[in-house]
Coordinates of C-alpha atoms and ligand atoms in Angstrom, one line a residue:
M1 CA 4.4 98.5 78.8
S2 CA 7.2 97.7 81.2
N3 CA 10.0 100.2 81.7
V4 CA 13.2 98.8 83.1
A5 CA 15.8 100.3 85.4
V6 CA 19.2 98.7 85.4
I7 CA 21.4 99.3 88.5
G8 CA 24.5 97.8 90.0
S9 CA 23.9 95.9 93.2
Q10 CA 27.5 96.0 94.5
W11 CA 30.3 98.6 94.0
G12 CA 29.9 99.0 90.3
D13 CA 31.7 97.1 87.5
E14 CA 29.2 94.3 87.7
G15 CA 29.1 93.9 84.0
K16 CA 26.2 96.3 83.3
G17 CA 27.6 97.1 79.8
K18 CA 26.6 93.8 78.1
I19 CA 23.2 93.6 79.8
V20 CA 22.4 97.2 79.1
D21 CA 23.3 96.7 75.5
W22 CA 21.1 93.6 75.2
L23 CA 18.2 95.5 76.8
S24 CA 18.7 98.6 74.7
S25 CA 18.3 96.6 71.6
R26 CA 14.7 95.9 72.9
A27 CA 14.0 99.4 74.2
D28 CA 12.8 102.5 72.3
V29 CA 14.4 105.1 74.6
V30 CA 17.5 104.8 76.8
V31 CA 18.1 107.3 79.5
R32 CA 21.0 108.0 81.9
F33 CA 19.9 109.4 85.2
Q34 CA 22.9 109.9 87.5
G35 CA 26.7 109.9 87.5
G36 CA 28.8 111.3 84.7
H37 CA 31.9 110.3 82.8
N38 CA 33.2 108.4 85.9
A39 CA 31.3 105.5 84.4
G40 CA 32.6 103.5 81.4
H41 CA 31.9 100.5 79.4
T42 CA 32.8 99.0 76.0
L43 CA 30.1 97.7 73.6
V44 CA 31.0 95.4 70.8
I45 CA 28.3 95.4 68.1
D46 CA 28.8 93.5 64.8
G47 CA 32.5 93.5 65.4
N48 CA 32.7 97.3 66.1
E49 CA 33.9 98.5 69.4
Y50 CA 32.4 101.5 71.1
K51 CA 33.7 103.0 74.4
L52 CA 31.0 104.9 76.2
N53 CA 31.3 107.0 79.4
L54 CA 28.5 109.6 79.3
L55 CA 26.4 108.6 76.3
P56 CA 23.6 106.2 76.9
S57 CA 24.1 102.8 75.4
G58 CA 21.2 103.1 73.0
V59 CA 23.1 105.7 71.0
V60 CA 25.0 103.2 68.9
R61 CA 21.8 101.5 67.8
Q62 CA 19.7 102.8 65.0
G63 CA 16.1 103.8 65.7
K64 CA 16.6 104.4 69.4
I65 CA 16.4 107.7 71.3
S66 CA 19.0 108.4 73.9
M67 CA 18.7 110.9 76.7
I68 CA 20.9 112.3 79.4
G69 CA 18.6 113.2 82.3
N70 CA 18.8 116.0 84.8
G71 CA 20.4 113.8 87.4
V72 CA 23.6 113.4 85.4
V73 CA 26.6 115.8 85.7
I74 CA 27.9 116.6 82.3
S75 CA 31.4 117.6 81.3
P76 CA 30.6 119.4 78.0
W77 CA 34.1 118.8 76.7
A78 CA 34.1 115.1 77.5
L79 CA 30.6 114.8 76.0
L80 CA 31.6 116.5 72.7
K81 CA 34.7 114.4 72.5
E82 CA 32.7 111.2 73.0
I83 CA 30.2 112.3 70.4
A84 CA 32.9 113.0 67.9
T85 CA 34.6 109.7 68.5
I86 CA 31.3 107.8 68.1
K87 CA 30.4 109.8 65.0
E88 CA 33.8 108.9 63.4
K89 CA 32.6 105.3 63.6
G90 CA 29.7 106.1 61.4
V91 CA 27.0 106.4 64.2
K92 CA 24.5 109.2 63.6
I93 CA 24.0 111.5 66.6
T94 CA 21.4 114.2 66.0
P95 CA 18.9 116.2 68.1
E96 CA 16.3 113.7 66.8
N97 CA 18.0 110.7 68.5
F98 CA 19.9 112.3 71.3
V99 CA 18.7 114.8 73.9
I100 CA 20.4 116.4 76.9
A101 CA 18.3 117.7 79.8
E102 CA 18.5 121.4 79.9
N103 CA 18.3 121.3 83.7
A104 CA 21.4 119.0 84.0
N105 CA 24.4 120.5 85.8
L106 CA 27.8 120.9 84.1
I107 CA 31.2 119.8 85.2
L108 CA 33.7 122.6 84.7
P109 CA 37.5 122.5 84.8
V110 CA 37.4 124.0 88.3
H111 CA 35.5 120.9 89.5
Q112 CA 38.3 118.6 88.2
A113 CA 40.9 120.8 89.8
L114 CA 39.0 120.7 93.1
D115 CA 38.6 116.9 92.9
A116 CA 42.4 116.5 92.5
A117 CA 43.3 119.0 95.2
L118 CA 40.8 117.6 97.7
E119 CA 42.1 114.1 97.2
M120 CA 45.6 115.4 97.9
T121 CA 44.6 117.0 101.1
R122 CA 42.8 113.8 102.3
G123 CA 46.2 112.0 102.3
E124 CA 45.8 108.5 103.8
G125 CA 42.0 109.0 104.0
K126 CA 41.6 109.6 100.2
L127 CA 38.5 108.3 98.6
G128 CA 40.2 107.1 95.4
T129 CA 37.9 109.1 93.1
T130 CA 38.1 109.0 89.3
K131 CA 39.2 112.6 89.4
R132 CA 36.6 113.6 86.8
G133 CA 35.2 116.4 89.0
I134 CA 32.0 114.4 89.8
G135 CA 31.9 115.2 93.5
P136 CA 32.6 118.9 93.3
A137 CA 30.0 119.3 90.5
Y138 CA 27.3 117.7 92.6
E139 CA 28.4 119.8 95.6
D140 CA 27.8 122.9 93.5
K141 CA 24.4 121.6 92.3
V142 CA 23.2 121.2 95.9
A143 CA 24.8 124.4 97.0
R144 CA 22.7 126.1 94.2
R145 CA 25.9 127.4 92.7
G146 CA 25.9 125.1 89.7
I147 CA 26.0 126.0 86.0
R148 CA 23.3 124.2 84.1
V149 CA 22.9 123.4 80.4
C150 CA 20.2 126.0 80.0
D151 CA 22.5 128.7 81.4
L152 CA 24.5 128.4 78.2
R153 CA 21.6 130.3 76.5
H154 CA 22.2 133.4 78.6
P155 CA 25.7 134.7 78.4
E156 CA 25.3 137.5 80.9
I157 CA 23.9 135.4 83.6
L158 CA 26.4 132.7 82.8
K159 CA 29.3 135.1 83.2
E160 CA 28.0 136.3 86.6
K161 CA 27.4 132.8 87.8
I162 CA 30.8 131.6 86.8
S163 CA 32.4 134.6 88.5
K164 CA 30.5 133.9 91.8
M165 CA 31.3 130.2 91.6
M166 CA 35.0 130.9 91.0
F167 CA 35.2 133.4 93.8
H168 CA 34.1 130.7 96.2
H169 CA 36.3 128.0 94.8
N170 CA 39.5 130.1 94.4
I171 CA 39.5 130.7 98.1
L172 CA 39.4 126.9 98.6
L173 CA 42.0 126.2 96.0
A174 CA 44.3 128.8 97.3
G175 CA 43.8 127.4 100.9
M176 CA 44.9 124.0 99.7
G177 CA 47.9 125.4 98.0
A178 CA 46.6 124.6 94.5
D179 CA 46.5 127.0 91.5
T180 CA 43.5 129.3 91.3
M181 CA 41.4 129.5 88.2
D182 CA 40.4 132.4 85.9
A183 CA 36.6 132.9 85.7
N184 CA 36.9 134.6 82.3
E185 CA 38.9 131.8 80.8
T186 CA 36.2 129.3 81.8
Y187 CA 33.5 131.6 80.5
D188 CA 35.3 131.9 77.1
K189 CA 35.9 128.2 76.9
L190 CA 32.2 127.5 77.6
M191 CA 31.1 130.1 75.1
E192 CA 33.2 128.4 72.4
I193 CA 31.2 125.1 72.8
A194 CA 27.8 126.5 74.0
G195 CA 26.2 126.2 70.6
D196 CA 27.4 122.6 70.2
I197 CA 25.8 121.6 73.5
L198 CA 22.6 123.5 73.1
H199 CA 22.2 121.8 69.7
Y200 CA 21.1 118.7 71.7
A201 CA 19.5 120.4 74.7
G202 CA 15.8 119.7 75.3
V203 CA 13.1 119.0 77.8
V204 CA 13.8 115.4 78.8
W205 CA 11.1 115.0 81.3
R206 CA 8.5 116.0 78.7
D207 CA 10.0 113.8 76.0
L208 CA 9.9 110.9 78.4
D209 CA 6.3 111.7 79.4
R210 CA 5.4 111.6 75.8
A211 CA 7.3 108.4 75.1
R212 CA 5.5 106.8 78.1
T213 CA 2.0 108.0 76.8
E214 CA 2.8 106.4 73.5
G215 CA 3.6 103.1 75.1
K216 CA 7.3 103.3 74.2
K217 CA 9.7 101.1 76.2
I218 CA 12.1 103.1 78.3
L219 CA 15.4 101.7 79.7
F220 CA 16.9 103.6 82.6
E221 CA 20.6 103.0 82.5
G222 CA 22.3 103.3 85.9
A223 CA 26.0 103.7 86.6
Q224 CA 28.2 102.7 89.5
G225 CA 26.5 100.5 92.1
T226 CA 24.4 100.5 95.2
M227 CA 27.3 100.4 97.7
L228 CA 28.6 103.6 96.0
D229 CA 25.2 105.4 96.6
V230 CA 25.7 108.6 98.5
D231 CA 23.0 107.6 101.1
H232 CA 23.0 103.9 101.0
G233 CA 26.6 103.1 100.3
T234 CA 29.8 102.9 102.2
Y235 CA 29.8 106.6 103.0
P236 CA 32.1 108.6 102.7
Y237 CA 33.7 106.1 100.3
V238 CA 31.0 106.6 97.7
T239 CA 30.3 108.6 94.6
S240 CA 28.3 111.8 95.0
S241 CA 25.0 110.7 93.4
N242 CA 22.2 108.4 94.3
T243 CA 22.8 105.2 92.4
V244 CA 19.7 103.4 93.6
A245 CA 16.7 102.7 91.4
A246 CA 14.5 105.5 92.8
Q247 CA 17.0 107.9 91.3
A248 CA 15.8 106.8 87.9
A249 CA 12.6 108.8 88.5
I250 CA 14.3 111.9 90.0
G251 CA 17.2 112.0 87.6
S252 CA 15.0 111.8 84.5
G253 CA 11.9 113.7 85.7
M254 CA 9.4 110.9 85.7
G255 CA 6.9 109.8 88.3
V256 CA 7.9 107.1 90.8
D257 CA 5.7 104.6 89.1
A258 CA 7.6 104.9 85.8
V259 CA 9.9 102.0 86.5
K260 CA 8.1 98.7 86.3
Y261 CA 11.0 96.3 86.6
V262 CA 14.3 96.9 88.5
L263 CA 17.1 94.6 87.3
G264 CA 20.1 94.4 89.6
I265 CA 23.3 93.5 87.9
T266 CA 25.3 91.3 90.3
K267 CA 28.7 89.8 89.9
A268 CA 29.1 86.2 91.1
Y269 CA 31.9 87.4 93.4
T270 CA 32.7 91.0 94.6
T271 CA 35.0 93.7 93.4
R272 CA 35.6 97.3 94.4
V273 CA 37.8 100.0 92.9
G274 CA 39.1 102.8 95.1
T275 CA 39.3 102.9 98.8
G276 CA 36.8 102.0 101.5
P277 CA 35.6 99.0 103.5
F278 CA 35.2 95.7 101.8
P279 CA 34.4 92.9 104.3
T280 CA 34.8 89.9 102.0
E281 CA 38.0 91.2 100.3
Q282 CA 40.6 88.5 99.6
D283 CA 44.0 90.2 99.6
N284 CA 45.6 86.8 98.9
E285 CA 45.9 84.2 96.1
I286 CA 42.1 83.9 95.9
G287 CA 41.8 87.7 95.2
Q288 CA 44.7 87.3 92.7
F289 CA 42.9 84.4 91.0
L290 CA 39.6 86.3 90.7
G291 CA 41.3 89.5 89.5
E292 CA 43.4 87.8 86.8
K293 CA 40.6 85.5 85.6
G294 CA 38.0 88.2 85.7
K295 CA 40.3 90.8 84.1
E296 CA 39.5 93.2 86.9
F297 CA 40.9 96.5 85.9
G298 CA 38.9 99.7 86.0
T299 CA 37.6 100.8 82.5
V300 CA 37.9 104.5 83.3
T301 CA 41.1 104.8 85.3
G302 CA 42.8 101.4 84.6
R303 CA 43.2 100.8 88.3
K304 CA 43.4 97.2 89.6
R305 CA 40.1 96.2 91.3
R306 CA 40.1 94.7 94.7
C307 CA 38.4 91.2 94.7
G308 CA 36.6 89.0 97.2
W309 CA 33.9 86.5 97.8
F310 CA 30.2 87.0 97.1
D311 CA 28.6 89.0 99.9
A312 CA 25.0 87.9 100.2
V313 CA 24.2 90.3 103.1
M314 CA 25.2 93.3 101.0
V315 CA 23.4 92.2 97.9
R316 CA 20.3 91.3 99.9
Q317 CA 20.4 94.9 101.2
A318 CA 20.7 96.2 97.7
V319 CA 17.7 94.1 96.7
R320 CA 15.7 95.8 99.4
V321 CA 16.8 99.4 99.0
N322 CA 16.4 99.3 95.3
G323 CA 13.3 97.2 95.1
I324 CA 15.1 94.8 92.8
H325 CA 12.7 92.4 91.0
G326 CA 15.3 90.2 89.6
I327 CA 19.1 90.0 89.1
S328 CA 21.4 89.4 86.2
L329 CA 24.2 87.3 87.6
T330 CA 27.5 87.9 85.7
K331 CA 30.9 86.4 85.5
L332 CA 30.0 83.0 87.0
D333 CA 32.7 81.5 84.8
V334 CA 35.4 83.3 86.7
L335 CA 34.7 80.9 89.6
D336 CA 35.4 77.8 87.4
G337 CA 38.2 75.7 88.8
L338 CA 38.0 76.7 92.4
E339 CA 37.8 73.8 94.8
E340 CA 35.6 75.5 97.2
I341 CA 33.7 78.8 97.1
K342 CA 32.7 81.0 100.1
I343 CA 29.6 83.1 100.5
C344 CA 29.2 85.7 103.2
V345 CA 25.9 85.0 104.9
G346 CA 26.1 87.3 107.9
Y347 CA 28.4 89.6 109.8
R348 CA 29.9 89.5 113.3
L349 CA 30.1 92.9 115.0
N350 CA 31.4 93.4 118.5
G351 CA 30.7 89.8 119.3
E352 CA 27.1 89.8 117.9
E353 CA 25.7 88.5 114.7
I354 CA 24.0 91.0 112.4
D355 CA 22.1 90.4 109.1
Y356 CA 22.6 93.8 107.5
Y357 CA 25.5 96.2 106.6
P358 CA 25.6 98.9 109.3
A359 CA 25.8 102.6 108.3
S360 CA 28.7 103.8 110.5
Q361 CA 32.1 103.8 108.8
V362 CA 33.6 102.5 112.0
D363 CA 31.2 99.5 112.0
Q364 CA 31.5 99.0 108.3
A365 CA 35.2 98.6 108.7
A366 CA 34.9 96.4 111.8
V367 CA 32.4 93.7 110.6
E368 CA 33.7 90.3 110.2
P369 CA 32.1 88.1 107.5
I370 CA 30.4 84.8 108.5
Y371 CA 31.0 82.4 105.6
E372 CA 29.3 79.4 104.3
T373 CA 31.5 77.1 102.2
M374 CA 30.2 75.5 99.1
D375 CA 31.8 73.0 96.7
G376 CA 33.3 74.5 93.6
W377 CA 33.3 72.9 90.1
S378 CA 36.1 72.0 87.8
E379 CA 34.1 72.1 84.5
S380 CA 33.8 75.3 82.4
T381 CA 30.7 77.3 82.6
Y382 CA 32.1 79.8 80.0
G383 CA 29.6 80.4 77.2
A384 CA 26.9 78.2 78.6
R385 CA 23.4 78.9 77.1
S386 CA 21.2 76.7 79.2
W387 CA 21.0 75.4 82.7
A388 CA 21.7 71.9 81.4
E389 CA 25.1 73.0 80.3
L390 CA 26.1 74.0 83.9
P391 CA 27.7 71.7 86.3
A392 CA 25.4 70.7 89.3
A393 CA 27.6 72.6 91.8
A394 CA 27.3 75.8 89.8
V395 CA 23.5 75.5 89.6
K396 CA 23.5 74.9 93.4
Y397 CA 25.7 78.0 93.9
V398 CA 23.3 80.2 91.8
R399 CA 20.2 78.8 93.5
H400 CA 21.7 79.4 96.9
I401 CA 22.4 83.0 96.0
E402 CA 18.8 83.5 95.0
E403 CA 17.7 82.1 98.3
L404 CA 20.1 84.2 100.3
I405 CA 19.4 87.5 98.6
G406 CA 15.6 87.0 98.2
A407 CA 15.5 87.7 94.5
P408 CA 15.4 85.5 91.4
V409 CA 18.1 85.3 88.8
S410 CA 16.3 86.5 85.6
M411 CA 19.5 86.4 83.5
L412 CA 22.7 84.5 83.8
S413 CA 25.6 85.9 81.8
T414 CA 28.3 83.3 81.1
S415 CA 30.7 85.3 78.9
P416 CA 31.1 88.9 77.5
E417 CA 29.4 87.7 74.3
R418 CA 25.8 88.9 73.9
D419 CA 24.4 85.5 73.2
D420 CA 26.1 83.7 76.1
T421 CA 23.2 84.4 78.3
I422 CA 20.6 82.2 80.0
L423 CA 17.4 84.1 80.0
M424 CA 14.7 83.2 82.6
R425 CA 12.6 86.3 82.2
D426 CA 12.7 89.2 79.7
P427 CA 12.4 92.3 82.0
F428 CA 10.5 94.2 79.3
V429 CA 7.8 91.6 79.2
D430 CA 5.1 91.8 81.9
Ligands
IMP501 P1 33.9 109.6 91.9 O1 32.6 109.1 91.4 O2 34.9 109.9 90.8 O3 33.7 110.7 92.9 O4 34.6 108.4 92.8 C1 34.1 108.0 94.1 C2 34.2 106.5 94.2 O5 33.4 105.8 93.3 C3 35.6 106.0 94.0 O6 35.9 104.9 94.9 C4 35.6 105.4 92.6 O7 36.5 104.4 92.3 C5 34.1 104.9 92.5 N1 33.6 104.9 91.2 C6 33.1 105.9 90.5 N2 32.6 105.5 89.3 C7 32.7 104.2 89.3 C8 32.3 103.2 88.3 O8 31.8 103.5 87.2 N3 32.6 101.9 88.7 C9 33.2 101.6 89.8 N4 33.6 102.5 90.7 C10 33.3 103.8 90.5

């Protein structure tokens, strides 16, 4: 038995969708453990396209059980809409194959209103959130003000909790000059869909414990990336959840030893969507080249992603803080045709060399990357299915990345197609 956690080792958008899909075809249970509908990816299975934000990837595959763990923040309306869209495509979603943790927190309309209003007040310092209400919903969870799935079973308590929550938030909204919200309206809206959500509600930690006892293979599907982690990322330019592998246990209700293999999805260069520091950013023709060739536009918001060279210092840090066993290197083909390729191997800060990414936002913005330059390759690596098909310079680049980050490449993805993958190690096999 070898449960796998898939996490992003940069700022998200590393190409997790394809890998998670491949792994979910091998798993019995797929569970989301953090984030919400700020995540997004498209799966293409037998020519059918499925867009997923909140639903675990296993949901489109027959015979798999999908779960949304307690660490996820759920917009019930977004979830129901996603379920309806997927069902229209002929996919069966029932309480037998899909479970929502009854102790997961909900994203309500007020959280979305707050997300938008707070971004407005930040002005130049805005975080560039997805405006899905993720941050404010997590704030309410930690402030012990949140509404959870299980509260939908108890209308009186629910009404009281919403009223208290709204009292708090309306002061804030009014202070920011935004429209206040009506507690009764939210309550009525929630009651309309309470039954539809409760239909899928269950005890995820117990179901997972059972699955584990039965020797089922569990895939923990992470969203976003390590540098967006609320503790380990580029704070405050982060999302509001822990995106690192340890969250797989907390956000699903399993013991810390549940995850046997941590797979870090890693892009062969770097991208970031939203604001915040980005030492290897190339705001020039290189960035343009990577963005165009890599089709670097956000799946959720459609925003153009910022692009830059591979940052080995940052990924090495991600390897350590996640306990990554191996990486899946994606989008190597985007680098095809570059005469030379740079890799960041250290930083210079206040005249000194450092080998880690510092925590302070002042230092994070001030570090200057130290680059190593490698030869590029003119041949295409697109669709390669073996090492022999790769040009020598590309192999050298991949091997050097392994050396610099201190983790092996267990999968090399060379196109969005499922089979265009060079597999060194199946993470599910011990
Ligand atoms: P939030 O998660 O909507 O609060 O956004 C906070 C930051 O995380 C912003 O910079 C977003 O662009 C970024 N972000 C959130 N979700 C994703 C994702 O799935 N991929 C990449 N960036 C994301």
